[in-house]
Short mmCIF file of C-alpha atoms in Angstrom, two decimals:
data_model
loop_
_atom_site.label_atom_id
_atom_site.label_comp_id
_atom_site.label_asym_id
_atom_site.label_seq_id
_atom_site.Cartn_x
_atom_site.Cartn_y
_atom_site.Cartn_z
CA UNK M 1 -30.36 -51.52 35.25
CA UNK M 2 -29.32 -48.44 37.42
CA UNK M 3 -25.72 -48.43 36.29
CA UNK M 4 -27.20 -47.81 32.69
CA UNK M 5 -30.08 -45.86 32.87
CA UNK M 6 -32.20 -43.34 35.32
CA UNK M 7 -35.98 -44.66 35.79
CA UNK M 8 -38.27 -41.45 36.49
CA UNK M 9 -41.85 -42.62 37.42
CA UNK M 10 -42.03 -45.14 34.76
CA UNK M 11 -40.13 -43.50 32.06
CA UNK M 12 -36.78 -43.97 30.88
CA UNK M 13 -34.18 -41.25 30.17
CA UNK M 14 -30.70 -42.93 29.39
CA UNK M 15 -27.68 -42.32 27.19
CA UNK M 16 -29.00 -44.67 24.51
CA UNK M 17 -31.99 -42.87 23.82
CA UNK M 18 -30.08 -39.55 24.24
CA UNK M 19 -27.90 -40.78 21.55
CA UNK M 20 -30.98 -41.58 19.27
CA UNK M 21 -32.53 -37.94 19.84
CA UNK M 22 -28.93 -36.55 18.84
CA UNK M 23 -28.63 -38.68 15.75
CA UNK M 24 -31.94 -37.52 14.80
CA UNK M 25 -31.17 -34.10 15.08
CA UNK M 26 -27.81 -34.47 13.35
CA UNK M 27 -29.24 -36.25 10.31
CA UNK M 28 -27.93 -34.54 7.38
CA UNK M 29 -25.82 -32.22 9.13
CA UNK M 30 -21.90 -32.34 8.98
CA UNK M 31 -19.80 -32.29 11.90
CA UNK M 32 -22.11 -31.07 14.11
CA UNK M 33 -22.86 -34.10 16.27
CA UNK M 34 -20.99 -33.00 19.38
CA UNK M 35 -22.61 -29.20 18.90
CA UNK M 36 -26.09 -30.75 19.15
CA UNK M 37 -24.97 -32.97 21.90
CA UNK M 38 -23.94 -30.54 24.12
CA UNK M 39 -26.57 -28.29 23.47
CA UNK M 40 -29.36 -30.95 24.45
CA UNK M 41 -27.45 -31.65 27.47
CA UNK M 42 -27.72 -28.11 28.52
CA UNK M 43 -31.36 -27.91 27.77
CA UNK M 44 -32.09 -31.12 29.67
CA UNK M 45 -30.33 -29.31 32.66
CA UNK M 46 -32.32 -26.11 32.10
CA UNK M 47 -29.44 -23.96 30.65
CA UNK M 48 -29.39 -21.70 27.53
CA UNK M 49 -26.94 -21.82 24.96
CA UNK M 50 -24.84 -19.49 22.80
CA UNK M 51 -23.55 -20.29 19.61
CA UNK M 52 -20.50 -18.59 18.41
CA UNK M 53 -19.74 -18.44 14.62
CA UNK M 54 -19.97 -16.96 10.81
CA UNK M 55 -23.23 -16.77 9.08
CA UNK M 56 -24.11 -19.56 7.30
CA UNK M 57 -23.02 -22.43 9.35
CA UNK M 58 -26.60 -23.48 10.35
CA UNK M 59 -27.09 -22.17 13.82
CA UNK M 60 -30.72 -21.52 13.44
CA UNK M 61 -31.27 -25.14 11.74
CA UNK M 62 -29.47 -26.65 14.48
CA UNK M 63 -32.03 -24.70 17.08
CA UNK M 64 -34.85 -25.65 15.16
CA UNK M 65 -33.96 -29.18 15.04
CA UNK M 66 -33.32 -29.20 18.65
CA UNK M 67 -36.78 -27.59 19.39
CA UNK M 68 -38.23 -30.59 17.36
CA UNK M 69 -36.71 -33.28 19.91
CA UNK M 70 -39.76 -32.43 22.37
CA UNK M 71 -43.22 -32.69 22.28
CA UNK M 72 -43.96 -29.41 23.47
CA UNK M 73 -42.05 -27.22 21.23
CA UNK M 74 -43.51 -24.07 20.75
CA UNK M 75 -41.12 -21.86 18.75
CA UNK M 76 -40.00 -18.31 18.81
CA UNK M 77 -37.13 -16.93 16.44
CA UNK M 78 -36.07 -13.27 15.91
CA UNK M 79 -33.20 -12.02 13.85
CA UNK M 80 -32.07 -9.10 16.00
CA UNK M 81 -30.77 -5.62 15.22
CA UNK M 82 -30.59 -2.00 17.02
CA UNK M 83 -34.27 -1.29 15.44
CA UNK M 84 -35.99 -4.63 17.19
CA UNK M 85 -38.85 -3.55 18.96
CA UNK M 86 -40.45 -4.90 22.24
CA UNK M 87 -43.66 -5.66 20.11
CA UNK M 88 -41.57 -8.05 17.95
CA UNK M 89 -40.23 -10.02 21.15
CA UNK M 90 -42.64 -9.77 23.48
CA UNK M 91 -45.79 -9.26 21.39
CA UNK M 92 -48.30 -6.27 20.52
CA UNK M 93 -50.22 -4.26 23.47
CA UNK M 94 -53.91 -4.88 23.63
CA UNK M 95 -55.78 -2.24 22.48
CA UNK M 96 -59.01 -3.65 24.22
CA UNK M 97 -57.26 -3.99 27.42
CA UNK M 98 -55.73 -0.36 26.99
CA UNK M 99 -59.29 1.35 26.09
CA UNK M 100 -61.69 -0.63 28.28
CA UNK M 101 -59.33 -1.24 31.44
CA UNK M 102 -56.66 1.15 31.04
CA UNK M 103 -54.44 -1.71 31.37
CA UNK M 104 -51.08 -1.78 29.63
CA UNK M 105 -51.13 -5.57 28.56
CA UNK M 106 -49.14 -7.41 25.58
CA UNK M 107 -50.95 -10.07 23.76
CA UNK M 108 -47.95 -12.80 24.17
CA UNK M 109 -49.44 -15.56 22.05
CA UNK M 110 -46.87 -16.58 19.61
CA UNK M 111 -44.18 -14.55 21.22
CA UNK M 112 -41.31 -15.10 23.33
CA UNK M 113 -43.15 -15.35 26.74
CA UNK M 114 -45.24 -17.99 25.38
CA UNK M 115 -42.44 -20.05 23.76
CA UNK M 116 -40.92 -23.33 24.72
CA UNK M 117 -37.78 -22.58 22.87
CA UNK M 118 -36.20 -19.42 21.19
CA UNK M 119 -33.62 -18.55 18.84
CA UNK M 120 -32.32 -15.12 19.20
CA UNK M 121 -29.71 -14.60 16.20
CA UNK M 122 -27.36 -11.80 16.38
CA UNK M 123 -28.40 -11.01 19.69
CA UNK M 124 -26.05 -8.62 20.84
CA UNK M 125 -27.20 -6.11 18.10
CA UNK M 126 -30.11 -5.38 19.85
CA UNK M 127 -31.23 -2.52 22.23
CA UNK M 128 -30.33 -2.18 25.60
CA UNK M 129 -33.84 -2.40 26.66
CA UNK M 130 -34.64 -5.62 25.24
CA UNK M 131 -31.61 -7.38 26.33
CA UNK M 132 -32.19 -5.96 29.98
CA UNK M 133 -35.78 -7.49 29.61
CA UNK M 134 -34.16 -10.97 28.80
CA UNK M 135 -32.19 -10.94 31.96
CA UNK M 136 -35.44 -11.74 33.98
CA UNK M 137 -36.99 -14.56 31.72
CA UNK M 138 -33.39 -16.32 31.07
CA UNK M 139 -32.69 -16.48 34.90
CA UNK M 140 -36.27 -16.64 37.01
CA UNK M 141 -38.55 -17.70 33.61
CA UNK M 142 -40.88 -14.49 34.51
CA UNK M 143 -42.26 -11.98 32.41
CA UNK M 144 -43.84 -8.71 33.57
CA UNK M 145 -46.69 -8.22 31.66
CA UNK M 146 -48.36 -5.05 32.83
CA UNK M 147 -49.13 -5.36 36.50
CA UNK M 148 -48.73 -8.98 36.51
CA UNK M 149 -45.80 -11.21 36.59
CA UNK M 150 -46.14 -14.54 34.25
CA UNK M 151 -44.66 -17.71 34.08
CA UNK M 152 -42.81 -18.31 30.96
CA UNK M 153 -42.77 -21.98 29.93
CA UNK M 154 -39.27 -21.60 28.06
CA UNK M 155 -37.06 -24.58 28.13
CA UNK M 156 -34.10 -22.87 26.72
CA UNK M 157 -32.94 -20.01 24.59
CA UNK M 158 -30.34 -20.53 21.89
CA UNK M 159 -28.50 -17.33 21.11
CA UNK M 160 -26.05 -16.80 18.19
CA UNK M 161 -23.67 -14.32 16.89
CA UNK M 162 -20.52 -13.98 14.83
CA UNK M 163 -19.10 -11.68 18.01
CA UNK M 164 -18.35 -11.89 21.47
CA UNK M 165 -19.69 -9.05 23.36
CA UNK M 166 -16.94 -6.30 24.21
CA UNK M 167 -16.54 -5.26 27.81
CA UNK M 168 -17.89 -1.78 28.98
CA UNK M 169 -21.17 -2.48 26.98
CA UNK M 170 -23.36 -3.79 30.14
CA UNK M 171 -23.74 -6.97 28.48
CA UNK M 172 -21.69 -9.21 30.72
CA UNK M 173 -24.75 -9.99 33.25
CA UNK M 174 -26.76 -11.40 30.22
CA UNK M 175 -24.08 -13.15 28.62
CA UNK M 176 -23.16 -15.00 31.86
CA UNK M 177 -26.59 -16.32 31.64
CA UNK M 178 -25.75 -18.21 28.51
CA UNK M 179 -23.68 -21.13 30.42
CA UNK M 180 -23.02 -23.82 27.41
CA UNK M 181 -21.01 -21.92 24.95
CA UNK M 182 -20.20 -23.64 21.72
CA UNK M 183 -18.24 -22.80 18.74
CA UNK M 184 -20.05 -23.33 15.27
CA UNK M 185 -17.63 -23.34 12.30
CA UNK M 186 -17.64 -23.91 8.62
CA UNK M 187 -17.35 -27.51 7.87
CA UNK M 188 -13.58 -28.43 7.64
CA UNK M 189 -13.02 -32.04 6.88
CA UNK M 190 -12.69 -32.85 3.17
CA UNK M 191 -14.97 -35.74 3.43
CA UNK M 192 -17.83 -33.76 5.04
CA UNK M 193 -17.31 -31.10 2.91
CA UNK M 194 -18.04 -33.13 -0.29
CA UNK M 195 -21.13 -34.77 1.48
CA UNK M 196 -22.40 -31.49 2.21
CA UNK M 197 -21.80 -30.45 -1.77
CA UNK M 198 -23.36 -33.57 -2.80
CA UNK M 199 -26.36 -33.90 -0.20
CA UNK M 200 -29.94 -32.71 -1.03
CA UNK M 201 -31.75 -30.17 0.99
CA UNK M 202 -31.76 -30.37 4.71
CA UNK M 203 -34.96 -29.91 6.23
CA UNK M 204 -36.05 -28.37 9.60
CA UNK M 205 -38.23 -31.47 10.64
CA UNK M 206 -36.86 -34.33 12.83
CA UNK M 207 -37.42 -37.69 11.76
CA UNK M 208 -39.08 -39.07 15.25
CA UNK M 209 -42.32 -40.41 16.24
CA UNK M 210 -44.15 -38.16 18.83
CA UNK M 211 -43.45 -41.26 21.81
CA UNK M 212 -39.88 -40.90 21.05
CA UNK M 213 -39.91 -37.04 21.80
CA UNK M 214 -39.15 -35.82 25.51
CA UNK M 215 -42.43 -34.92 27.14
CA UNK M 216 -42.80 -31.86 29.42
CA UNK M 217 -43.18 -34.56 32.35
CA UNK M 218 -39.71 -36.00 31.55
CA UNK M 219 -38.16 -32.62 31.22
CA UNK M 220 -39.42 -31.75 34.71
CA UNK M 221 -38.51 -34.90 36.37
CA UNK M 222 -34.92 -34.73 34.71
CA UNK M 223 -34.66 -31.50 36.42
CA UNK M 224 -35.52 -32.52 39.72
CA UNK M 225 -33.76 -35.90 39.40
CA UNK M 226 -30.50 -34.01 39.08
CA UNK M 227 -30.67 -32.41 42.50
CA UNK M 228 -30.39 -35.71 43.97
CA UNK M 229 -27.20 -36.17 42.20
CA UNK M 230 -23.82 -35.51 44.40
CA UNK M 231 -20.37 -34.21 43.16
CA UNK M 232 -17.94 -37.01 44.05
CA UNK M 233 -14.72 -36.54 46.10
CA UNK M 234 -12.67 -37.06 42.74
CA UNK M 235 -14.61 -34.59 40.77
CA UNK M 236 -14.36 -31.89 43.48
CA UNK M 237 -10.69 -32.75 43.39
CA UNK M 238 -10.65 -31.88 39.30
CA UNK M 239 -13.05 -28.83 40.00
CA UNK M 240 -10.10 -27.41 42.41
CA UNK M 241 -7.35 -27.91 39.98
CA UNK M 242 -9.10 -26.60 37.34
CA UNK M 243 -9.49 -23.43 39.32
CA UNK M 244 -5.79 -23.50 40.82
CA UNK M 245 -4.85 -23.84 36.90
CA UNK M 246 -6.83 -21.04 35.76
CA UNK M 247 -5.54 -18.76 38.79
CA UNK M 248 -1.84 -19.82 38.00
CA UNK M 249 -2.54 -18.84 34.36
CA UNK M 250 -3.83 -15.45 35.33
CA UNK M 251 -0.86 -14.95 37.33
CA UNK M 252 1.31 -15.67 34.67
CA UNK M 253 3.19 -12.82 32.49
CA UNK M 254 3.11 -14.64 29.31
CA UNK M 255 1.99 -12.02 26.68
CA UNK M 256 -0.48 -12.40 23.73
CA UNK M 257 0.87 -11.56 20.06
CA UNK M 258 1.52 -8.09 20.11
CA UNK M 259 3.24 -7.96 23.51
CA UNK M 260 0.09 -7.33 25.77
CA UNK M 261 -0.69 -9.26 28.50
CA UNK M 262 -3.70 -11.91 28.52
CA UNK M 263 -6.55 -10.84 30.04
CA UNK M 264 -7.93 -12.80 33.04
CA UNK M 265 -10.28 -15.53 32.84
CA UNK M 266 -12.91 -14.84 34.98
CA UNK M 267 -15.73 -17.69 35.92
CA UNK M 268 -18.56 -16.13 38.10
CA UNK M 269 -19.84 -18.17 41.00
CA UNK M 270 -23.20 -18.62 39.32
CA UNK M 271 -21.52 -20.03 36.07
CA UNK M 272 -19.68 -22.64 38.29
CA UNK M 273 -22.69 -23.73 39.93
CA UNK M 274 -24.70 -24.00 36.61
CA UNK M 275 -21.61 -25.62 34.70
CA UNK M 276 -21.72 -28.57 37.40
CA UNK M 277 -25.50 -28.96 36.83
CA UNK M 278 -24.53 -29.71 33.37
CA UNK M 279 -22.26 -32.52 34.71
CA UNK M 280 -24.78 -33.71 37.10
CA UNK M 281 -27.20 -33.87 34.59
CA UNK M 282 -24.52 -36.27 32.32
CA UNK M 283 -24.11 -38.53 35.44
CA UNK M 284 -27.67 -38.79 35.48
CA UNK M 285 -28.10 -39.76 32.34
CA UNK M 286 -25.61 -42.41 32.86
CA UNK M 287 -27.61 -43.79 35.89
CA UNK M 288 -25.24 -42.66 38.42
CA UNK M 289 -26.01 -40.86 41.75
CA UNK M 290 -22.60 -38.85 41.90
CA UNK M 291 -20.53 -37.12 39.42
CA UNK M 292 -17.38 -38.63 38.31
CA UNK M 293 -14.34 -36.69 36.66
CA UNK M 294 -15.23 -37.90 33.27
CA UNK M 295 -18.29 -35.84 33.63
CA UNK M 296 -16.38 -32.58 33.70
CA UNK M 297 -15.32 -32.91 30.56
CA UNK M 298 -18.49 -31.01 29.38
CA UNK M 299 -18.19 -28.01 31.64
CA UNK M 300 -15.14 -26.95 29.29
CA UNK M 301 -17.47 -25.09 27.00
CA UNK M 302 -19.20 -23.53 30.08
CA UNK M 303 -16.12 -21.65 31.32
CA UNK M 304 -14.97 -19.61 28.56
CA UNK M 305 -15.71 -16.12 27.45
CA UNK M 306 -13.29 -14.99 24.93
CA UNK M 307 -12.94 -17.45 21.83
CA UNK M 308 -9.21 -17.05 22.15
CA UNK M 309 -9.42 -18.58 25.43
CA UNK M 310 -11.81 -21.92 24.74
CA UNK M 311 -8.85 -24.22 23.49
CA UNK M 312 -6.35 -23.36 26.74
CA UNK M 313 -9.56 -23.60 29.10
CA UNK M 314 -10.28 -27.11 27.35
CA UNK M 315 -7.00 -28.04 27.70
CA UNK M 316 -6.70 -27.29 31.42
CA UNK M 317 -10.14 -29.27 32.13
CA UNK M 318 -9.03 -32.27 30.30
CA UNK M 319 -5.36 -32.42 31.69
CA UNK M 320 -7.03 -32.07 35.28
CA UNK M 321 -9.76 -34.77 34.31
CA UNK M 322 -6.77 -36.83 33.16
CA UNK M 323 -4.92 -36.67 36.38
CA UNK M 324 -7.97 -37.77 38.63
CA UNK M 325 -9.90 -39.79 36.12
CA UNK M 326 -11.25 -43.03 37.34
CA UNK M 327 -13.09 -43.11 40.68
CA UNK M 328 -10.59 -43.80 43.64
CA UNK M 329 -7.82 -41.80 42.07
CA UNK M 330 -7.85 -39.17 45.21
CA UNK M 331 -7.92 -41.87 47.45
CA UNK M 332 -4.69 -43.47 45.74
CA UNK M 333 -2.77 -40.25 45.69
CA UNK M 334 -3.84 -39.73 49.89
CA UNK M 335 -2.57 -43.67 50.22
CA UNK M 336 0.57 -42.93 48.63
CA UNK M 337 1.18 -40.03 50.84
CA UNK M 338 0.56 -41.94 53.77
CA UNK M 339 2.78 -45.07 52.77
CA UNK M 340 5.55 -42.69 51.67
CA UNK M 341 5.72 -40.93 55.14
CA UNK M 342 5.25 -44.39 56.64
CA UNK M 343 8.08 -45.87 54.59
CA UNK M 344 10.41 -43.06 55.76
CA UNK M 345 10.14 -44.06 59.36
CA UNK M 346 10.95 -47.73 58.46
CA UNK M 347 13.64 -47.40 56.09
CA UNK M 348 17.00 -45.72 57.40
CA UNK M 349 18.44 -44.19 54.19
CA UNK M 350 21.92 -43.20 55.76
CA UNK M 351 24.09 -46.37 55.93
CA UNK M 352 27.02 -46.95 58.50
CA UNK M 353 30.36 -46.81 57.33
CA UNK M 354 31.02 -50.42 57.16
CA UNK M 355 27.56 -51.15 55.53
CA UNK M 356 26.49 -50.09 51.91
CA UNK M 357 22.72 -49.45 51.60
CA UNK M 358 20.99 -52.06 50.02
CA UNK M 359 23.93 -53.82 49.00
CA UNK M 360 24.22 -57.90 48.84
CA UNK M 361 26.72 -60.08 47.40
CA UNK M 362 24.83 -62.63 44.85
CA UNK M 363 26.96 -65.30 43.43
CA UNK M 364 29.98 -63.71 44.46
CA UNK M 365 28.97 -60.08 42.65
CA UNK M 366 27.95 -57.11 45.06
CA UNK M 367 24.83 -55.85 43.60
CA UNK M 368 21.66 -53.51 44.72
CA UNK M 369 18.90 -55.14 46.16
CA UNK M 370 15.34 -54.20 44.58
CA UNK M 371 11.85 -55.25 44.12
CA UNK M 372 10.10 -56.63 41.15
CA UNK M 373 6.63 -58.30 41.08
CA UNK M 374 7.01 -61.45 38.99
CA UNK M 375 3.68 -63.37 38.55
CA UNK M 376 1.84 -62.56 41.29
CA UNK M 377 4.56 -61.98 44.07
CA UNK M 378 7.01 -59.44 44.76
CA UNK M 379 10.36 -60.78 44.86
CA UNK M 380 13.85 -59.47 45.49
CA UNK M 381 16.18 -59.01 42.46
CA UNK M 382 19.64 -57.73 42.06
CA UNK M 383 21.59 -55.26 39.93
CA UNK M 384 25.21 -55.79 39.77
CA UNK M 385 27.03 -52.61 41.17
CA UNK M 386 29.28 -52.54 37.77
CA UNK M 387 25.93 -52.10 35.83
CA UNK M 388 25.06 -49.04 37.59
CA UNK M 389 26.19 -46.59 34.74
CA UNK M 390 25.36 -48.61 31.90
CA UNK M 391 23.16 -46.93 29.34
CA UNK M 392 21.65 -50.04 28.01
CA UNK M 393 18.57 -51.49 29.42
CA UNK M 394 19.27 -55.06 30.92
CA UNK M 395 17.77 -57.86 32.84
CA UNK M 396 18.42 -58.07 36.67
CA UNK M 397 19.64 -61.20 38.40
CA UNK M 398 18.02 -63.69 40.87
CA UNK M 399 19.56 -64.73 43.99
CA UNK M 400 21.68 -67.52 41.81
CA UNK M 401 22.96 -64.92 39.65
CA UNK M 402 20.86 -66.09 36.79
CA UNK M 403 19.19 -63.56 34.42
CA UNK M 404 15.33 -62.65 34.81
CA UNK M 405 14.06 -62.55 31.65
CA UNK M 406 10.73 -61.11 32.53
CA UNK M 407 11.82 -57.80 34.27
CA UNK M 408 13.57 -55.02 32.59
CA UNK M 409 15.87 -52.31 34.27
CA UNK M 410 17.50 -49.27 33.35
CA UNK M 411 19.97 -47.33 35.39
CA UNK M 412 18.77 -43.46 36.09
CA UNK M 413 22.12 -42.60 38.06
CA UNK M 414 23.09 -42.27 41.70
CA UNK M 415 21.82 -45.62 42.45
CA UNK M 416 18.25 -45.17 40.81
CA UNK M 417 16.86 -47.47 38.81
CA UNK M 418 13.59 -47.51 36.49
CA UNK M 419 12.07 -51.13 36.51
CA UNK M 420 9.28 -52.73 34.15
CA UNK M 421 8.06 -55.70 36.21
CA UNK M 422 6.43 -59.13 34.93
CA UNK M 423 2.98 -57.47 34.73
CA UNK M 424 4.15 -54.44 32.58
CA UNK M 425 4.52 -51.87 35.76
CA UNK M 426 6.99 -49.21 35.45
CA UNK M 427 8.66 -48.33 38.82
CA UNK M 428 11.33 -46.35 40.07
CA UNK M 429 13.55 -47.39 43.00
CA UNK M 430 15.68 -44.69 44.57
CA UNK M 431 18.30 -45.69 46.77
CA UNK M 432 16.57 -44.27 49.88
CA UNK M 433 14.22 -47.06 49.20
CA UNK M 434 17.03 -49.68 48.94
CA UNK M 435 17.96 -48.29 52.43
CA UNK M 436 18.15 -50.61 55.38
CA UNK M 437 15.21 -51.40 57.96
CA UNK M 438 16.40 -49.05 60.70
CA UNK M 439 17.22 -50.30 64.18
CA UNK M 440 14.76 -48.58 65.93
CA UNK M 441 11.88 -50.02 63.33
CA UNK M 442 13.61 -53.42 63.78
CA UNK M 443 12.76 -53.39 67.66
CA UNK M 444 8.81 -53.08 67.10
CA UNK M 445 9.05 -54.65 63.64
CA UNK M 446 5.90 -56.82 64.33
CA UNK M 447 3.74 -53.74 64.69
CA UNK M 448 5.40 -52.13 62.04
CA UNK M 449 4.57 -55.19 59.76
CA UNK M 450 0.82 -55.39 60.55
CA UNK M 451 0.79 -51.55 59.45
CA UNK M 452 2.28 -52.45 56.44
CA UNK M 453 0.00 -55.11 55.83
CA UNK M 454 -3.04 -52.57 56.39
CA UNK M 455 -1.51 -50.13 53.85
CA UNK M 456 -1.42 -53.40 51.38
CA UNK M 457 -4.85 -54.16 52.04
CA UNK M 458 -6.01 -50.67 51.39
CA UNK M 459 -4.28 -49.99 48.11
CA UNK M 460 -5.60 -53.37 46.91
CA UNK M 461 -9.36 -52.19 47.80
CA UNK M 462 -8.50 -48.79 45.98
CA UNK M 463 -7.13 -50.74 43.05
CA UNK M 464 -10.33 -52.76 42.38
CA UNK M 465 -12.55 -49.63 42.68
CA UNK M 466 -10.66 -47.71 40.36
CA UNK M 467 -10.58 -50.89 37.97
CA UNK M 468 -14.04 -51.38 38.08
CA UNK M 469 -15.25 -47.77 37.86
CA UNK M 470 -12.38 -46.10 35.83
CA UNK M 471 -12.91 -44.95 32.25
CA UNK M 472 -16.05 -44.73 29.81
CA UNK M 473 -16.62 -46.15 26.48
CA UNK M 474 -17.55 -43.87 23.63
CA UNK M 475 -20.66 -45.87 22.81
CA UNK M 476 -21.84 -45.65 26.51
CA UNK M 477 -20.89 -41.66 26.69
CA UNK M 478 -22.25 -39.64 23.70
CA UNK M 479 -21.60 -35.90 25.51
CA UNK M 480 -18.06 -35.57 24.04
CA UNK M 481 -16.07 -36.63 21.29
CA UNK M 482 -14.22 -39.98 21.02
CA UNK M 483 -10.81 -38.24 21.05
CA UNK M 484 -11.38 -36.39 24.37
CA UNK M 485 -12.58 -39.92 25.97
CA UNK M 486 -9.69 -41.81 24.69
CA UNK M 487 -7.44 -39.37 26.27
CA UNK M 488 -9.28 -39.84 29.59
CA UNK M 489 -9.15 -43.64 29.28
CA UNK M 490 -5.39 -43.50 29.10
CA UNK M 491 -5.53 -41.48 32.18
CA UNK M 492 -7.38 -43.90 33.73
CA UNK M 493 -4.54 -46.56 32.66
CA UNK M 494 -1.82 -44.35 34.27
CA UNK M 495 -3.79 -44.67 37.54
CA UNK M 496 -4.16 -48.40 37.11
CA UNK M 497 -0.39 -48.34 36.68
CA UNK M 498 -0.11 -46.19 39.74
CA UNK M 499 -1.96 -48.96 41.86
CA UNK M 500 0.16 -51.51 40.51
CA UNK M 501 3.03 -49.78 41.47
CA UNK M 502 2.03 -48.94 45.06
CA UNK M 503 1.19 -52.63 45.47
CA UNK M 504 4.69 -53.93 44.40
CA UNK M 505 6.37 -50.91 47.05
CA UNK M 506 3.91 -52.23 49.81
CA UNK M 507 4.47 -55.80 49.16
CA UNK M 508 8.50 -55.40 48.93
CA UNK M 509 8.23 -53.40 52.36
CA UNK M 510 6.15 -56.30 53.91
CA UNK M 511 8.78 -58.58 52.75
CA UNK M 512 11.60 -56.72 54.18
CA UNK M 513 9.78 -56.12 57.60
CA UNK M 514 8.88 -59.64 57.83
CA UNK M 515 12.48 -60.87 57.50
CA UNK M 516 13.65 -57.95 60.16
CA UNK M 517 11.00 -59.65 62.79
#
C-alpha cells in the first residue's frame, strides 16, 4: 500500500484523506478548492502562506476553515494597520511581574505567541517594529518574552493583503518567509457566481468529526517524514531547467508595457529549499520516497514575488515539468545522445560516387530504404525516389512493390521523411540515417551489433519504467487542478512516443548491422 499512502506510527495520511479535508474546508465556497489545497499542503510542510487579492474574497474565512482542519487549532486573528500595537499582537505586559519582580513579561495567552494558527490581514500596513518581531516567529518559531525565549506552537501564519510590498521598504526578508503565495480573486465563473448569490450563509466551522482532523502527532510526524523524501534525477533536471529559463528570461531585453524593461525574477536559496520541501510533502502524501517532476507543479506559487510574474512563472514551471514528466525521461534523453553518437560511427553519411545513400531497386523502381515498426518487428520499407517531393501523404512500398497500408509517410525535402508506423509512432528519418554501413564498421560488425543490442535492451528497460510511472490521475493527485495535470499527462505521452521512436531506430540499426555481419 506504500504506493498509495504513507504509514506514520500506525496513522495514515494519504491523498484521499487530504482530499476529504480539502472538500470539507471548501464546502459552500466557490472556486477556492485549489487555494485551500495548496494552503493545506504548505501547512503540512511547515510553511506559511500569503493571500493576495482584493477585499471581500473570503481570505479570512479560508484561513479559519484551514485552522479548523486540525485538532489543536488555537486561532489568532488581527487586522493590522500602522497603529497596531505590540500588545494587540503579543499580549499585554504583566503588571504583577513588573511590580513584584521588575520583569517585563507579556501575558501571551490568547495572542500570537500561543496560537497554532494566525491570520494577519493587511499585513504590510503594520509598523516596522511589529513586522521585524514576526521574522523570528516565522523562521525559528521563537518569541522573546522579557528575558526568556519561548517556543511558539505555530503551525502556520496566513497573511493577506491587496498589495505587494514595494522595494526599498525593508520588507523583503519578511515577504520571503511566506513560501506559498496564492492569488485569491473574485468569483469569475457564471455558474459559480450564481451559486454564490443563491446560496445561504457560509459558516466558519468545518463539518468534520474530531477524529478526522489532523492531530499534533500526525503533523509532527509528517514534518519528520518529509526529510526522508529524496529528489529524483528527473526532478533535479526540472529544477535546473526552471532556473535556466528564469535566468534566460531575465537576460531578455523585451520591455513591459510602457517601454520599461521587466524587473528580474529573484528566488532566494531559502525560498528554493522550502519550495522543494513543499514538493517533497506532496510526494510523501502519495506514499513515494522521492520527488517526481509532477510534484514540482506545486512550486509555481512559491517562486513569484510580483503578481505580474505569476502566470509567466507558472508557464515556465509547467513547460519544464512536461519536458521531463514521467520517471525515466532524463535517462531516455541520455540514451538518445549515446545512441546518436554510436549511430554516427556506424553509418557513413557520404556515399561513393557510384553508390547512392540508402537506395535500393524495388520491383524495378529506385527507392529510398527506411524503417517502420509494423506489428512487433521493425521492417524495411521503401519510398520511390519519384515521390520525394510530393506534397501529399502516402504509403511506402514493401519488398514486392505493394503498398504498406499500415504505414504513412510525408516528405520533408532533401531526402528526409516523416513516418507514422503501425503503432502510431511518428519518426523522422534523415538522409544521414539512411546512409551505408561504413567499411570500418563492417570489419567489426560483430562487436558493433552487440553494442546496438545492448542499446536496444536499455531503451526497452527505460520505456517500461516510463510507462509504469509516468503521469498521474486527477483523482489521485489533488494538489493542482485537472487542467494542469492533463497537460503533464500529455507530456508523458510525448515521452512514451520518444521511447517508441528510439526503439524503432535501434531495431533498424540492429537489422542493418546484422546484415553487414
